[in-house]
Amino acid sequence: MITAPSTAEGFPSAAPRASGSEGFLSAEDLAALNPPPVIGTPGEFPFTRGIHRSMYRGRLWTMRQFSGFGTAKDTNERFRFLLAQGQSGLSTAFDLPTLMGLDSDDPRSSGEVGRLGVAIDTVDDMLTLFQDIPLQDVSVSMTINAPAAVLMAFYLAAAEERGIPWDRLRGTIQNDILKEFHAQNEVVFPPKPSVRLVIDLIEFGARAVPQWNTVSISGYHIREAGATALQELAFTLSDGRHYVEETLQRGLPVDAFASRLSFFFNAHNDFFEEIAKYRAARRLWAELMQDEYGATEPASWKLRFHAQTAGCSLQSQQPDVNVVRVAYQAMAAVLGGCQSLHTNSLDETLALPSEQAVTLALRTQQVLAHETGVADHVDPLGGSYLVESLTQSMHTGARAYFQRIADTGGMLAAIEGGFFRREIAESAYLYQQQFDRGEHIIVGVNRYQSDEDVRPEIMSIDPDVETDQLASLRRVKNLRDISDVARTLDDVRRGAAAGENLLPLLIAAAHTRATLGEMMQALGDVFGTFRFAEQ
Amino acid sequence: MSETSPSENRANAALIGTRVVLAKVGLDGHDRGVKVVARGLRDAGFHVIYSGLWQSPEAVAQIVADEDAAWLGISLLNGAHLTLIPRVVAALHHIGRADVGLIVGGIVPPADIPTLKAAGVRLVFGPGTTIDEITQALSPPPETPLDLDLLCKQSHQHDHVSIARLLTAASSARDGEAIRTRFAATDPQATTMRRIAVTGSPGVGKSTLIAGLIKSFRQRSSCRLAVLACDPQSPVTGGALLGDRLRMADSVPHDNLFIRSLATPSGLQGLAPNLDVMERILAWSGFDLLIIETVGIGQGEIAVRELADQVVLVLQPQTGDSVQWDKAGLWELADLIVVQKCDLPGADGMLADLREHLTRADGSASPIIGVSSHTRAGWDQLITSLG
């Protein structure tokens, strides 16, 4: 039967492991589930089996490799290389100063400019980043959160300056601050104004950039921080609920924005558990949207998601083995019905991926799509005793977490009380203890080790990147009209204090070449700053 | 794979109480690894001080100095190790703690390891490391004899490293008696150092209140401020995770601010051992103000009365805390009662309740102040009351 391991408080934290008394399940086990599973039909409510009737037979998932490093010019070259290799969408990684809303010339940025992603200080960097790339044809994803509204303002200002209408733009901005508070830690402002910025972008996008996914509600980082699959599922959907509830507060009807909410999940090692997680996520979201928020458009019910293979599962010992891990994880994401996928590169525990490693990761997806045949079948695991049982228990477990969060007083109270961070840290430590005891076997690490020292060629960042970026920022600053900048920044401060939607004000500031750091400072003057108080 | 369980391996008595600072420098927010290692080391008997995110190299060196750490672990997953580690090393040299055992954990390309080692890093741990591998690599601090005369002289000149060494020695089996004798003649009450104890149940916001006090007092020029923060120690392993300081200090170090975390065994009334001697050391070192944070077990903290000029009891609305303190009859200990988070609903009721109840047999009453760190309400009154 199905057993759900429990935490000390009696709530399931780890996914249940289905194992009949002899290691298999049967029709009786499925019939005995209470409540019974809702399997349904692909493309129909509640979409357990996928959001499209024909799934990949109609259109393959988007192969979207996350990349970015150095200056905007360096990343632009990598983007054009990836498009030439057959990648179908772009995904932008920003450097840590940008993620934290700091300019490259801020003393706190020193040593980190262009290192883990591309450095963007002004709209001019954004123009360089997408130079010669037809933004009306390519979908662009941007992984940015605390300063998401500012980066979106840069992007929209850049499109305006290139004469591309906003309604032609397609893409996704992550804009998910709640998981930053739970797990990823790139936060600048306190929770309340941080969420307000997220909602400003959702609201503005619904009106002005209709094809843009204004938030990518992310479980990926929650999982990487140590959460279980169930926690990833439950916390991510809880975050989604909070955004929906806050946007409804603005008076926007649910069907006006719900179809632009997208999701981002981890693709981890436990193959069937991962597939069950995606299937349960779709069903839960469809039920929530219809029953709790009264959405009537089918597009509002459908949970669309991007998946990325688990960075934390990669090992630095025998790094070639990572290719195999990534391939299985990617297959789980595809059997789970993802809309787009990033496959990690084998060398990511050592450094940023080399061009060769990125190509191999992309090829892994291409083999999956064109050679394995998995794309020819819609939800091939639907009806499997095991997968349906797991899906059902994920569903039940997530509902129990929703109740717990509500009992804590809702999302913001749970954040302030440290609920999510405690839960995740607990799971991370539990996993480490199990690993230390040898209960998890990791090939090449605690079993099948090899003395052979394989060192893949590693990409290193040109040490001149920081100098180059500082020089180009200086140039922009010298050429701009400082009184225009000051005026638009005052408008941002005023709008922040008055509760106006900040996007139009940030876009105006972007056109004057106000920097990311200046705009974030203007917002911080009103919102205050935030530090984590670990418990 | 080891055949013995990790807890068996941890029975290395010599390591118990070894002080380790774990720190994140720069903008990197990846803290899964550092938090897991912090808990693992605690369970192995170490006394672990975690810095929190976004520290500057200078702030980390200051923590190492104040905490008298034997080991410093820096966690880096942002690729900036070649820039940031040399800066940490330089800051350690500058503050006089180049001797600390420096460890780096996180994502470090193998080719960079020789460079880091040449810069002074002793050990580098990557993904897939077990907690046992780390604990086995960390030795207890070397048993070097103390030069008491020199330490006293330098402490008097406000050298943080020497002050921190004396505080450690005050509780050591080898030097404790010598330190007690040495400072027997220093009477904190006879010096100008004022002592404020902050007490209250766990989680009520004592550290946050102290952070606010630090900020306010530091605005007065030349106020030399010391904090002794007591956190619980595991009765089973002897380990402790000392997290109060990360709620107290910002990432900019100040020469006039000294914060020391103290592991506190259960059954000592919420206070670390030898606090009386530590007070003498700090008084000798020229501090103007000492703030003591108790563990906050809520019971039997009468001892703190002996060690402080003023006792501040912290309460929080909606916790049922007031009843507990009422029952325990501890109201009378407090010279001042502070209600935290008075912007929360229920705070007004609690304040009114308290004012009604709290009159001593002789008719006197301690002032009750509601504060909020969100709205800054009550803070001026609090600071005035503390003089």
Coordinates of C-alpha atoms in Angstrom, one line a residue, chain B:
Chain B
M1 CA 30.3 4.7 2.8
S2 CA 31.1 4.5 6.5
E3 CA 30.0 1.6 8.6
T4 CA 29.5 3.7 11.8
S5 CA 26.7 6.1 12.1
P6 CA 27.6 9.8 12.0
S7 CA 26.5 10.3 15.6
E8 CA 29.0 7.7 16.7
N9 CA 31.8 9.4 14.8
R10 CA 30.9 12.6 16.6
A11 CA 31.9 11.4 20.0
N12 CA 35.2 13.3 19.8
A13 CA 35.1 15.1 23.2
A14 CA 38.0 17.4 22.3
L15 CA 36.0 19.0 19.6
I16 CA 33.0 19.9 21.8
G17 CA 32.7 23.6 22.1
T18 CA 35.2 24.4 19.2
R19 CA 34.1 27.7 17.9
V20 CA 33.4 27.9 14.1
V21 CA 32.2 30.9 12.2
L22 CA 30.3 30.1 9.0
A23 CA 29.8 33.0 6.6
K24 CA 28.4 34.1 3.3
V25 CA 30.2 36.9 1.6
G26 CA 29.2 39.0 -1.4
L27 CA 25.8 38.9 -3.0
D28 CA 25.4 35.1 -3.3
G29 CA 22.2 33.9 -1.8
H30 CA 22.7 30.1 -2.0
D31 CA 22.5 29.1 1.6
R32 CA 21.4 25.5 1.5
G33 CA 24.9 24.1 2.0
V34 CA 26.0 26.5 4.7
K35 CA 22.8 25.9 6.7
V36 CA 23.1 22.2 6.4
V37 CA 26.8 22.3 7.5
A38 CA 25.9 24.7 10.4
R39 CA 23.4 22.1 11.7
G40 CA 25.7 19.2 11.1
L41 CA 28.6 20.9 13.0
R42 CA 26.2 21.8 15.8
D43 CA 25.1 18.2 16.1
A44 CA 28.8 17.2 16.2
G45 CA 29.3 19.4 19.2
F46 CA 30.7 22.5 17.7
H47 CA 29.7 26.0 18.7
V48 CA 28.6 27.5 15.3
I49 CA 28.1 31.2 14.6
Y50 CA 26.4 31.8 11.3
S51 CA 26.8 35.2 9.8
G52 CA 23.8 35.4 7.6
L53 CA 23.9 36.5 4.0
W54 CA 25.6 39.4 2.2
Q55 CA 28.5 40.0 4.6
S56 CA 31.5 42.1 3.7
P57 CA 35.0 40.6 4.2
E58 CA 35.6 43.2 6.9
A59 CA 32.4 42.2 8.8
V60 CA 33.4 38.5 8.6
A61 CA 36.9 39.3 10.1
Q62 CA 35.2 41.2 12.9
I63 CA 32.9 38.3 13.7
V64 CA 36.0 36.0 13.8
A65 CA 37.7 38.4 16.2
D66 CA 34.8 38.9 18.5
E67 CA 33.8 35.3 18.6
D68 CA 37.3 34.0 19.0
A69 CA 36.7 31.4 16.4
A70 CA 39.1 28.6 15.7
W71 CA 37.7 28.0 12.2
L72 CA 36.1 30.2 9.6
G73 CA 34.1 28.6 6.8
I74 CA 33.2 30.7 3.8
S75 CA 30.5 29.5 1.5
L76 CA 30.7 30.6 -2.1
L77 CA 28.6 29.5 -5.1
N78 CA 28.9 32.7 -7.1
G79 CA 32.2 32.2 -8.9
A80 CA 33.7 35.2 -7.1
H81 CA 36.1 33.2 -4.8
L82 CA 39.2 34.5 -6.4
T83 CA 38.2 38.1 -5.7
L84 CA 36.5 37.7 -2.4
I85 CA 38.7 35.2 -0.6
P86 CA 41.9 37.3 -0.8
R87 CA 39.9 40.1 0.6
V88 CA 38.7 38.0 3.5
V89 CA 42.4 37.0 4.1
A90 CA 43.5 40.6 4.0
A91 CA 40.7 41.6 6.5
L92 CA 41.8 38.8 8.8
H93 CA 45.4 40.0 8.7
H94 CA 44.3 43.5 9.4
I95 CA 42.3 42.5 12.5
G96 CA 45.0 40.2 13.8
R97 CA 43.3 36.8 13.1
A98 CA 45.3 35.4 10.2
D99 CA 45.7 32.4 12.4
V100 CA 42.1 31.3 12.0
G101 CA 41.6 28.0 10.1
L102 CA 40.1 29.2 6.8
I103 CA 37.9 26.8 4.9
V104 CA 36.0 27.4 1.6
G105 CA 32.9 25.4 0.6
G106 CA 30.8 25.6 -2.5
I107 CA 31.5 25.6 -6.2
V108 CA 35.2 26.0 -6.8
P109 CA 36.8 24.8 -10.1
P110 CA 39.7 22.4 -9.3
A111 CA 42.1 24.6 -11.2
D112 CA 41.5 27.4 -8.7
I113 CA 42.2 25.4 -5.5
P114 CA 46.0 25.9 -5.6
T115 CA 45.5 29.6 -5.9
L116 CA 43.1 29.6 -2.9
K117 CA 45.5 27.5 -0.9
A118 CA 48.4 29.8 -1.7
A119 CA 46.2 32.7 -0.4
G120 CA 45.9 30.9 3.0
V121 CA 42.9 28.6 2.6
R122 CA 43.5 25.3 4.4
L123 CA 40.6 23.2 3.1
V124 CA 38.2 23.3 0.2
F125 CA 34.9 21.3 0.2
G126 CA 32.7 20.8 -2.9
P127 CA 29.3 19.3 -3.5
G128 CA 29.0 15.7 -2.3
T129 CA 31.0 16.2 0.9
T130 CA 29.6 14.5 4.0
I131 CA 29.4 16.2 7.4
D132 CA 31.7 13.6 8.8
E133 CA 34.4 14.5 6.3
I134 CA 34.2 18.1 7.5
T135 CA 34.1 17.4 11.2
Q136 CA 37.1 15.0 10.8
A137 CA 39.1 17.7 9.1
L138 CA 38.5 20.3 11.8
S139 CA 40.8 20.0 14.8
P140 CA 40.3 21.7 18.1
P141 CA 42.1 25.0 18.5
P142 CA 45.8 24.7 19.5
E143 CA 46.5 24.7 23.3
T144 CA 48.8 27.7 23.4
P145 CA 49.6 29.2 26.8
L146 CA 48.0 32.6 27.4
D147 CA 50.2 35.6 28.0
L148 CA 47.8 37.1 30.5
D149 CA 49.7 40.4 31.0
L150 CA 49.7 41.1 27.3
L151 CA 46.1 40.2 26.8
C152 CA 45.0 42.4 29.7
K153 CA 47.1 45.3 28.4
Q154 CA 45.7 45.0 24.9
S155 CA 42.2 44.5 26.1
H156 CA 42.5 47.7 28.0
Q157 CA 43.4 49.3 24.7
H158 CA 40.2 47.9 23.3
D159 CA 41.8 45.2 21.1
H160 CA 38.8 43.0 20.1
V161 CA 41.0 39.9 19.6
S162 CA 42.4 40.1 23.1
I163 CA 39.1 40.8 24.7
A164 CA 37.6 37.8 22.9
R165 CA 40.5 35.6 24.0
L166 CA 40.0 36.6 27.6
L167 CA 36.3 35.8 27.4
T168 CA 37.0 32.4 26.1
A169 CA 39.6 31.8 28.7
A170 CA 37.1 32.8 31.4
S171 CA 35.2 29.6 30.7
S172 CA 38.1 27.3 30.0
A173 CA 39.0 24.5 32.4
R174 CA 42.7 25.4 32.1
D175 CA 42.6 29.2 32.5
G176 CA 39.2 29.9 34.2
E177 CA 40.6 30.2 37.7
A178 CA 43.5 32.4 36.7
I179 CA 41.2 34.8 34.9
R180 CA 38.8 34.9 37.9
T181 CA 41.6 35.7 40.2
R182 CA 43.1 38.2 37.8
F183 CA 39.9 40.2 37.5
A184 CA 38.7 39.8 41.1
A185 CA 39.5 43.4 41.9
T186 CA 37.7 44.8 38.9
D187 CA 34.2 45.6 40.1
P188 CA 31.9 46.5 37.2
Q189 CA 29.6 48.5 39.5
A190 CA 32.6 50.7 40.4
T191 CA 33.2 51.4 36.7
T192 CA 31.1 53.6 34.4
M193 CA 29.9 50.6 32.4
R194 CA 26.1 50.2 32.5
R195 CA 24.6 46.8 32.3
I196 CA 21.2 46.1 30.7
A197 CA 19.8 42.6 30.6
V198 CA 17.2 41.8 28.0
T199 CA 15.0 38.8 28.9
G200 CA 11.8 37.2 27.7
S201 CA 10.6 34.0 26.1
P202 CA 12.2 32.5 23.0
G203 CA 11.1 34.1 19.7
V204 CA 9.7 37.2 21.3
G205 CA 12.1 39.5 19.5
K206 CA 14.9 40.1 22.0
S207 CA 17.6 40.2 19.4
T208 CA 15.5 42.5 17.2
L209 CA 15.0 44.8 20.2
I210 CA 18.8 44.8 20.9
A211 CA 19.4 45.6 17.2
G212 CA 17.3 48.7 17.7
L213 CA 19.1 49.6 20.9
I214 CA 22.5 49.2 19.3
K215 CA 21.4 51.5 16.5
S216 CA 20.1 54.1 18.9
F217 CA 23.0 54.0 21.3
R218 CA 25.5 54.1 18.5
Q219 CA 24.1 57.4 17.4
R220 CA 25.6 58.8 20.5
S221 CA 29.2 59.5 19.7
S222 CA 31.9 57.4 21.2
C223 CA 29.6 55.0 23.0
R224 CA 31.5 51.7 23.4
L225 CA 29.0 48.9 23.3
A226 CA 29.3 45.2 24.1
V227 CA 26.7 42.5 23.7
L228 CA 26.8 39.1 25.3
A229 CA 24.2 37.0 23.6
C230 CA 23.2 33.7 25.3
D231 CA 21.8 30.9 23.1
P232 CA 21.0 27.4 24.1
Q233 CA 23.5 24.5 24.0
S234 CA 22.4 21.0 23.3
P235 CA 22.4 18.9 26.5
V236 CA 23.1 15.8 24.3
T237 CA 25.9 16.8 22.0
G238 CA 27.2 19.9 23.7
G239 CA 26.9 21.7 20.4
A240 CA 25.2 25.0 19.7
L241 CA 24.0 27.1 16.8
L242 CA 24.5 30.7 17.8
G243 CA 22.3 32.8 15.6
D244 CA 21.5 36.0 17.6
R245 CA 24.2 38.2 16.2
L246 CA 22.9 38.0 12.7
R247 CA 19.8 39.8 13.8
M248 CA 21.8 42.4 15.6
A249 CA 24.6 43.8 13.5
D250 CA 24.5 45.1 10.0
S251 CA 27.2 44.1 7.5
V252 CA 29.4 47.1 8.3
P253 CA 31.7 46.4 11.2
H254 CA 32.3 49.1 13.9
D255 CA 35.3 49.2 16.2
N256 CA 33.1 50.4 19.1
L257 CA 30.7 47.5 18.8
F258 CA 31.6 44.1 20.2
I259 CA 29.2 41.2 20.0
R260 CA 29.9 37.8 21.5
S261 CA 27.7 34.7 21.3
L262 CA 27.7 32.4 24.3
A263 CA 26.5 28.8 24.3
T264 CA 24.4 28.3 27.4
P265 CA 23.8 24.9 28.9
S266 CA 20.3 24.1 30.2
G267 CA 19.7 24.5 33.9
L268 CA 21.8 27.7 34.3
Q269 CA 18.8 30.1 34.5
G270 CA 19.2 31.2 30.9
L271 CA 22.7 32.6 31.4
A272 CA 26.1 31.4 30.2
P273 CA 28.5 30.3 32.8
N274 CA 31.1 32.8 34.2
L275 CA 29.1 35.9 33.0
D276 CA 30.2 37.7 36.2
V277 CA 33.9 37.3 35.1
M278 CA 33.1 38.3 31.6
E279 CA 31.4 41.5 32.9
R280 CA 34.6 42.3 34.7
I281 CA 36.7 41.7 31.6
L282 CA 34.4 44.0 29.5
A283 CA 34.4 46.7 32.2
W284 CA 38.2 46.5 32.3
S285 CA 38.2 46.8 28.5
G286 CA 36.5 50.2 28.7
F287 CA 33.0 49.5 27.5
D288 CA 30.4 52.1 28.3
L289 CA 27.4 49.8 28.0
L290 CA 26.9 46.1 28.1
I291 CA 23.7 44.4 26.9
I292 CA 23.1 40.8 28.0
E293 CA 20.6 38.8 26.1
T294 CA 19.3 35.7 28.1
V295 CA 18.3 32.5 26.5
G296 CA 14.7 33.3 27.4
I297 CA 13.5 30.2 29.1
G298 CA 11.0 32.3 31.0
Q299 CA 11.7 30.8 34.3
G300 CA 14.1 31.2 37.1
E301 CA 16.0 34.0 35.6
I302 CA 16.4 35.7 38.9
A303 CA 20.2 35.4 38.6
V304 CA 20.1 38.1 35.9
R305 CA 19.1 40.6 38.5
E306 CA 22.6 40.2 40.1
L307 CA 24.4 40.9 36.8
A308 CA 22.5 43.9 35.5
D309 CA 21.7 47.4 36.5
Q310 CA 18.5 47.3 34.6
V311 CA 16.4 44.4 33.5
V312 CA 14.2 44.7 30.5
L313 CA 11.4 42.1 30.0
V314 CA 10.3 41.7 26.4
L315 CA 6.7 40.5 25.6
Q316 CA 4.8 40.0 22.4
P317 CA 1.0 40.2 21.9
Q318 CA -1.0 37.1 21.0
T319 CA 1.5 34.7 22.6
G320 CA -0.1 34.1 26.0
D321 CA 3.3 35.1 27.3
S322 CA 2.0 37.5 29.9
V323 CA 0.2 34.8 31.7
Q324 CA 3.3 32.7 32.0
W325 CA 5.4 35.5 33.3
D326 CA 2.6 36.5 35.7
K327 CA 2.4 33.0 37.1
A328 CA 6.1 32.8 37.5
G329 CA 5.9 36.0 39.5
L330 CA 8.7 37.4 37.5
W331 CA 7.2 40.8 36.7
E332 CA 8.9 42.2 39.7
L333 CA 12.3 41.5 38.4
A334 CA 11.9 43.8 35.5
D335 CA 12.7 47.5 35.7
L336 CA 11.0 48.0 32.3
I337 CA 8.6 46.0 30.3
V338 CA 8.6 46.3 26.6
V339 CA 5.8 45.0 24.4
Q340 CA 7.2 44.2 20.9
K341 CA 5.2 44.4 17.7
C342 CA 2.7 46.8 19.2
D343 CA 1.4 47.4 15.7
L344 CA -0.2 43.9 15.8
P345 CA -3.8 43.6 16.7
G346 CA -4.2 42.7 20.4
A347 CA -1.3 44.9 21.5
D348 CA -3.5 47.7 23.0
G349 CA -5.4 45.1 25.0
M350 CA -2.2 43.6 26.3
L351 CA -0.8 46.9 27.3
A352 CA -4.0 47.8 29.2
D353 CA -4.0 44.4 30.9
L354 CA -0.4 44.8 31.9
R355 CA -0.9 48.2 33.3
E356 CA -3.9 47.0 35.4
H357 CA -2.1 44.0 36.8
L358 CA 1.3 45.1 37.4
T359 CA 1.6 46.9 40.7
R360 CA 3.9 45.6 43.3
A361 CA 2.9 45.0 46.9
D362 CA 4.6 48.3 47.9
G363 CA 2.5 50.2 45.3
S364 CA 5.4 50.7 42.9
A365 CA 5.1 49.7 39.2
S366 CA 7.6 49.3 36.4
P367 CA 7.0 51.4 33.3
I368 CA 5.5 49.5 30.3
I369 CA 6.3 50.6 26.8
G370 CA 4.9 49.4 23.5
V371 CA 7.3 49.5 20.6
S372 CA 7.1 48.6 16.9
S373 CA 10.1 48.2 14.7
H374 CA 7.9 48.7 11.7
T375 CA 6.5 52.1 12.7
R376 CA 9.2 53.0 15.2
A377 CA 6.5 53.8 17.7
G378 CA 7.6 53.9 21.3
W379 CA 11.3 53.9 20.5
D380 CA 12.1 57.4 21.8
Q381 CA 10.3 56.7 25.0
L382 CA 12.3 53.4 25.4
I383 CA 15.6 55.1 24.8
T384 CA 14.8 57.8 27.3
S385 CA 13.7 55.3 29.9
L386 CA 17.0 53.5 29.5
G387 CA 18.8 56.7 30.0

